[in-house]
mmCIF file of C-alpha atoms in Angstrom:
data_model
loop_
_atom_site.group_PDB
_atom_site.id
_atom_site.type_symbol
_atom_site.label_atom_id
_atom_site.label_comp_id
_atom_site.label_asym_id
_atom_site.label_seq_id
_atom_site.Cartn_x
_atom_site.Cartn_y
_atom_site.Cartn_z
ATOM 1 C CA MET A 1 80.483 115.784 101.761
ATOM 2 C CA THR A 2 79.000 116.809 98.308
ATOM 3 C CA LEU A 3 80.364 114.554 95.941
ATOM 4 C CA SER A 4 78.831 116.153 92.574
ATOM 5 C CA THR A 5 77.152 119.104 91.815
ATOM 6 C CA ARG A 6 75.346 117.993 88.692
ATOM 7 C CA ASN A 7 71.794 116.977 88.715
ATOM 8 C CA ARG A 8 71.679 113.268 87.225
ATOM 9 C CA THR A 9 69.134 110.658 86.515
ATOM 10 C CA PHE A 10 70.200 107.244 87.588
ATOM 11 C CA ALA A 11 68.685 104.119 85.858
ATOM 12 C CA LEU A 12 68.973 100.224 87.334
ATOM 13 C CA LEU A 13 70.265 97.635 85.415
ATOM 14 C CA SER A 14 66.788 96.339 84.911
ATOM 15 C CA SER A 15 65.498 99.529 83.572
ATOM 16 C CA ALA A 16 64.211 99.913 79.845
ATOM 17 C CA LEU A 17 65.713 103.465 79.346
ATOM 18 C CA LEU A 18 68.668 102.890 76.762
ATOM 19 C CA LEU A 19 71.472 105.684 75.898
ATOM 20 C CA ALA A 20 71.038 106.865 72.383
ATOM 21 C CA SER A 21 73.934 105.296 70.366
ATOM 22 C CA CYS A 22 75.135 102.877 72.773
ATOM 23 C CA GLY A 23 73.545 99.949 71.321
ATOM 24 C CA ASN A 24 73.076 96.968 73.339
ATOM 25 C CA LEU A 25 76.533 97.605 75.948
ATOM 26 C CA LEU A 26 73.844 99.355 78.386
ATOM 27 C CA GLY A 27 70.826 98.740 79.797
ATOM 28 C CA GLY A 28 68.977 95.777 81.402
ATOM 29 C CA GLY A 29 71.022 92.518 82.122
ATOM 30 C CA GLU A 30 71.195 89.188 83.642
ATOM 31 C CA ARG A 31 74.434 87.132 84.339
ATOM 32 C CA ALA A 32 77.380 89.355 84.849
ATOM 33 C CA ASP A 33 81.015 89.278 83.634
ATOM 34 C CA LEU A 34 83.454 90.333 86.346
ATOM 35 C CA PHE A 35 86.569 92.410 85.546
ATOM 36 C CA ARG A 36 89.310 94.262 87.464
ATOM 37 C CA PHE A 37 91.038 97.432 86.954
ATOM 38 C CA GLY A 38 94.635 98.014 88.426
ATOM 39 C CA VAL A 39 96.512 95.266 86.775
ATOM 40 C CA VAL A 40 98.653 97.645 84.609
ATOM 41 C CA ASP A 41 102.374 97.080 85.978
ATOM 42 C CA PRO A 42 103.481 100.333 87.591
ATOM 43 C CA THR A 43 106.894 101.709 86.475
ATOM 44 C CA PRO A 44 109.548 101.813 89.074
ATOM 45 C CA VAL A 45 111.106 105.164 89.496
ATOM 46 C CA THR A 46 114.691 105.558 88.902
ATOM 47 C CA GLY A 47 116.859 104.911 91.679
ATOM 48 C CA MET A 48 114.319 103.754 93.878
ATOM 49 C CA GLN A 49 114.559 99.771 93.528
ATOM 50 C CA GLY A 50 115.066 98.260 96.757
ATOM 51 C CA ALA A 51 114.724 101.397 98.744
ATOM 52 C CA LEU A 52 113.627 100.415 102.620
ATOM 53 C CA PRO A 53 110.974 102.477 103.973
ATOM 54 C CA THR A 54 112.080 105.243 106.501
ATOM 55 C CA ARG A 55 108.349 106.705 106.810
ATOM 56 C CA SER A 56 104.669 105.704 106.742
ATOM 57 C CA VAL A 57 101.366 107.096 105.158
ATOM 58 C CA SER A 58 98.125 105.938 106.328
ATOM 59 C CA LEU A 59 95.692 105.559 103.598
ATOM 60 C CA LEU A 60 92.139 106.259 104.728
ATOM 61 C CA ARG A 61 89.459 104.280 102.675
ATOM 62 C CA PRO A 62 88.846 106.256 99.480
ATOM 63 C CA ARG A 63 85.469 108.001 99.304
ATOM 64 C CA PHE A 64 83.736 107.736 96.019
ATOM 65 C CA SER A 65 80.449 109.111 94.984
ATOM 66 C CA GLN A 66 77.069 106.942 96.002
ATOM 67 C CA GLU A 67 76.853 105.836 92.208
ATOM 68 C CA VAL A 68 80.137 103.995 92.088
ATOM 69 C CA GLU A 69 81.220 102.663 95.324
ATOM 70 C CA GLY A 70 79.834 99.478 94.522
ATOM 71 C CA ASP A 71 80.624 97.117 91.698
ATOM 72 C CA ARG A 72 78.684 98.427 88.658
ATOM 73 C CA MET A 73 80.712 100.070 85.890
ATOM 74 C CA LEU A 74 78.660 103.445 85.003
ATOM 75 C CA THR A 75 78.711 105.436 81.906
ATOM 76 C CA THR A 76 77.133 108.839 81.077
ATOM 77 C CA ARG A 77 75.778 110.877 78.547
ATOM 78 C CA GLY A 78 75.193 114.611 79.278
ATOM 79 C CA GLU A 79 72.842 114.395 82.395
ATOM 80 C CA ARG A 80 71.707 110.718 82.156
ATOM 81 C CA ALA A 81 73.432 107.669 83.469
ATOM 82 C CA LEU A 82 73.365 104.047 82.897
ATOM 83 C CA TYR A 83 75.247 100.927 84.413
ATOM 84 C CA LEU A 84 77.001 98.840 81.878
ATOM 85 C CA LYS A 85 75.288 95.757 81.055
ATOM 86 C CA GLY A 86 76.141 92.377 81.869
ATOM 87 C CA VAL A 87 79.237 94.165 83.534
ATOM 88 C CA ARG A 88 80.512 94.410 87.037
ATOM 89 C CA TRP A 89 83.918 94.883 89.146
ATOM 90 C CA VAL A 90 85.404 91.930 90.795
ATOM 91 C CA ALA A 91 85.067 93.846 94.013
ATOM 92 C CA PRO A 92 83.868 97.480 95.337
ATOM 93 C CA VAL A 93 85.871 99.957 93.342
ATOM 94 C CA PRO A 94 86.898 101.453 96.629
ATOM 95 C CA ASP A 95 88.870 98.233 97.206
ATOM 96 C CA LEU A 96 90.193 97.990 93.812
ATOM 97 C CA PHE A 97 91.533 101.477 93.795
ATOM 98 C CA THR A 98 92.924 101.001 96.979
ATOM 99 C CA GLN A 99 94.877 97.951 95.738
ATOM 100 C CA ALA A 100 95.990 99.943 92.422
ATOM 101 C CA LEU A 101 97.666 102.727 94.895
ATOM 102 C CA MET A 102 99.502 100.172 96.761
ATOM 103 C CA ARG A 103 100.829 98.771 94.160
ATOM 104 C CA GLN A 104 101.899 102.031 92.784
ATOM 105 C CA TYR A 105 103.645 102.858 96.125
ATOM 106 C CA ALA A 106 105.609 99.503 96.161
ATOM 107 C CA ALA A 107 106.923 100.145 92.813
ATOM 108 C CA ARG A 108 107.415 103.975 92.616
ATOM 109 C CA ALA A 109 108.169 104.973 96.388
ATOM 110 C CA PRO A 110 109.225 101.720 98.338
ATOM 111 C CA ASP A 111 110.973 104.355 100.791
ATOM 112 C CA VAL A 112 107.570 105.457 101.838
ATOM 113 C CA ARG A 113 105.096 102.776 103.378
ATOM 114 C CA LEU A 114 101.722 102.963 102.420
ATOM 115 C CA THR A 115 99.406 101.180 105.307
ATOM 116 C CA GLY A 116 95.591 100.674 105.864
ATOM 117 C CA VAL A 117 94.264 102.646 109.089
ATOM 118 C CA ARG A 118 94.474 99.492 110.891
ATOM 119 C CA ASN A 119 98.291 99.400 110.349
ATOM 120 C CA ALA A 120 98.542 102.872 110.973
ATOM 121 C CA THR A 121 100.919 102.529 113.880
ATOM 122 C CA GLY A 122 103.929 104.644 113.528
ATOM 123 C CA ALA A 123 102.566 106.905 110.418
ATOM 124 C CA SER A 124 103.537 110.129 110.109
ATOM 125 C CA HIS A 125 100.790 111.338 107.665
ATOM 126 C CA ALA A 126 97.456 110.365 106.242
ATOM 127 C CA LEU A 127 96.176 110.298 102.811
ATOM 128 C CA GLN A 128 92.425 110.635 102.196
ATOM 129 C CA ILE A 129 91.206 110.833 98.247
ATOM 130 C CA ASP A 130 87.573 111.596 97.541
ATOM 131 C CA ILE A 131 86.480 111.049 93.736
ATOM 132 C CA GLU A 132 83.429 112.468 92.266
ATOM 133 C CA ARG A 133 83.481 111.080 88.826
ATOM 134 C CA PHE A 134 84.928 107.407 87.737
ATOM 135 C CA GLU A 135 82.701 106.977 84.683
ATOM 136 C CA ALA A 136 82.833 106.396 80.871
ATOM 137 C CA ARG A 137 81.548 109.464 79.412
ATOM 138 C CA TYR A 138 79.866 109.397 75.962
ATOM 139 C CA ALA A 139 80.328 112.975 74.003
ATOM 140 C CA LEU A 140 76.751 114.403 73.424
ATOM 141 C CA ASP A 141 77.446 114.870 69.684
ATOM 142 C CA GLY A 142 79.234 111.524 69.278
ATOM 143 C CA GLY A 143 78.551 109.102 66.602
ATOM 144 C CA GLU A 144 76.413 105.618 66.933
ATOM 145 C CA LYS A 145 79.712 103.698 67.241
ATOM 146 C CA ALA A 146 81.932 106.401 68.743
ATOM 147 C CA PRO A 147 83.730 104.808 72.408
ATOM 148 C CA PRO A 148 83.298 107.237 75.532
ATOM 149 C CA THR A 149 86.151 108.439 77.453
ATOM 150 C CA VAL A 150 86.901 107.557 80.927
ATOM 151 C CA ILE A 151 87.130 110.239 83.338
ATOM 152 C CA ILE A 152 88.204 109.883 87.155
ATOM 153 C CA GLU A 153 88.654 113.249 89.160
ATOM 154 C CA GLY A 154 88.814 114.158 92.400
ATOM 155 C CA ASP A 155 90.604 115.465 95.721
ATOM 156 C CA ALA A 156 93.124 114.346 97.800
ATOM 157 C CA THR A 157 94.156 115.480 101.087
ATOM 158 C CA LEU A 158 97.518 114.661 103.330
ATOM 159 C CA PHE A 159 97.327 115.126 106.664
ATOM 160 C CA ASP A 160 99.897 115.447 109.315
ATOM 161 C CA LEU A 161 99.078 112.658 112.318
ATOM 162 C CA SER A 162 100.867 115.031 114.628
ATOM 163 C CA ASP A 163 98.054 117.521 114.835
ATOM 164 C CA ARG A 164 95.549 116.180 112.416
ATOM 165 C CA ARG A 165 96.055 119.268 110.304
ATOM 166 C CA PRO A 166 96.095 119.358 106.611
ATOM 167 C CA VAL A 167 99.801 119.570 104.721
ATOM 168 C CA GLU A 168 98.876 120.040 101.344
ATOM 169 C CA ALA A 169 95.381 118.992 98.854
ATOM 170 C CA LYS A 170 95.646 118.377 95.545
ATOM 171 C CA ARG A 171 92.637 118.146 92.454
ATOM 172 C CA PHE A 172 93.280 115.902 89.861
ATOM 173 C CA LEU A 173 91.543 115.159 86.618
ATOM 174 C CA VAL A 174 92.360 112.029 84.120
ATOM 175 C CA GLN A 175 90.629 111.533 80.890
ATOM 176 C CA GLU A 176 91.504 108.315 78.819
ATOM 177 C CA PRO A 177 89.614 107.805 75.533
ATOM 178 C CA ALA A 178 88.748 104.128 74.957
ATOM 179 C CA SER A 179 89.834 102.336 71.588
ATOM 180 C CA ALA A 180 86.312 100.861 71.066
ATOM 181 C CA ASN A 181 82.685 101.090 72.034
ATOM 182 C CA THR A 182 83.033 97.657 73.717
ATOM 183 C CA THR A 183 83.250 96.024 76.806
ATOM 184 C CA SER A 184 86.657 95.291 76.519
ATOM 185 C CA GLY A 185 87.830 98.485 75.295
ATOM 186 C CA ILE A 186 85.958 100.174 78.186
ATOM 187 C CA VAL A 187 87.826 98.045 80.679
ATOM 188 C CA ALA A 188 90.999 98.668 79.130
ATOM 189 C CA ALA A 189 90.524 102.459 79.284
ATOM 190 C CA PHE A 190 89.451 102.351 82.985
ATOM 191 C CA ASP A 191 92.515 100.388 83.629
ATOM 192 C CA ARG A 192 94.775 102.882 81.871
ATOM 193 C CA ALA A 193 93.193 105.716 83.632
ATOM 194 C CA VAL A 194 93.497 104.133 87.002
ATOM 195 C CA ALA A 195 97.424 103.425 86.617
ATOM 196 C CA ARG A 196 97.691 107.279 85.385
ATOM 197 C CA SER A 197 95.858 108.400 88.659
ATOM 198 C CA THR A 198 97.389 106.271 90.895
ATOM 199 C CA THR A 199 100.727 107.304 89.488
ATOM 200 C CA GLU A 200 99.959 110.835 89.768
ATOM 201 C CA LEU A 201 98.564 110.338 93.284
ATOM 202 C CA THR A 202 101.791 108.065 94.306
ATOM 203 C CA ASP A 203 104.198 110.811 93.151
ATOM 204 C CA TRP A 204 102.787 113.790 94.564
ATOM 205 C CA SER A 205 101.581 112.245 98.180
ATOM 206 C CA ALA A 206 105.014 110.500 98.740
ATOM 207 C CA ASP A 207 107.213 113.355 97.531
ATOM 208 C CA THR A 208 105.031 115.789 99.778
ATOM 209 C CA ALA A 209 105.333 113.465 102.759
ATOM 210 C CA ARG A 210 108.689 113.262 102.317
ATOM 211 C CA LYS A 211 109.272 117.079 102.144
ATOM 212 C CA HIS A 212 107.161 117.534 105.028
ATOM 213 C CA SER A 213 109.029 114.987 107.228
ATOM 214 C CA THR A 214 112.108 116.663 106.570
ATOM 215 C CA GLU A 215 110.791 120.155 107.340
ATOM 216 C CA ARG A 216 109.120 118.892 110.668
ATOM 217 C CA ALA A 217 112.595 117.260 111.769
ATOM 218 C CA LEU A 218 114.690 120.494 110.689
ATOM 219 C CA ASP A 219 112.127 122.449 112.924
ATOM 220 C CA THR A 220 112.324 120.122 115.732
ATOM 221 C CA SER A 221 116.310 120.314 115.817
ATOM 222 C CA LYS A 222 116.359 124.146 115.490
ATOM 223 C CA ASP A 223 113.763 124.340 118.796
ATOM 224 C CA ARG A 224 116.281 121.902 120.582
ATOM 225 C CA MET A 225 119.093 123.810 119.910
ATOM 226 C CA ASP A 226 116.857 126.953 120.730
ATOM 227 C CA ARG A 227 115.997 125.555 123.956
ATOM 228 C CA LYS A 228 119.790 124.611 124.773
ATOM 229 C CA GLN A 229 120.924 127.905 123.977
ATOM 230 C CA GLU A 230 118.458 129.346 126.606
ATOM 231 C CA ILE A 231 119.659 127.182 129.465
ATOM 232 C CA ASN A 232 123.046 127.273 128.798
#
């Protein structure tokens, strides 16, 4: 899978290269402070509170572009990229994103149980998420203290597990400006962007799974009625 069409120059944390106007936030670092995203409380959907699961969706491990699949926080300006100095996520990005999506499902779609691959027994659908961009992007024409914008962009596909065929695919893009060009400002922007993207993915995939399950049940019932009429 090709995760990005842009030609980027990636630098290690120990590199002497610094992005212009980013001050001492970027470049080499020693001890790293740990942060997490996905901590914004999900907003429940009215009328869904207390609903019991009636179907399951298996979440395949989200696939991130190579430069962000670990625990480092990526920043970019044009075709250049650096990791934020002295900062790491508390766990690999795919794991934190999975946890955030699980929380959104529990709050916004309690009638649909989102499971991992190992607990997929009985699941009607599978959800695959591919994320190309998960970064804090600085504008090329931004000022020295101008904060970046967090960008999350990718594709999601819902599969029917009865025949392994795709049911529907969705392209998503979230852009969340940071309030300040500081570590805390950028981390908060990542948190808001993840909340927005996982809310969008939850609502879309859960609703698509519900509709497809209903349509499939109706088709099955119609086929049974047709066969019964043929026998009679």
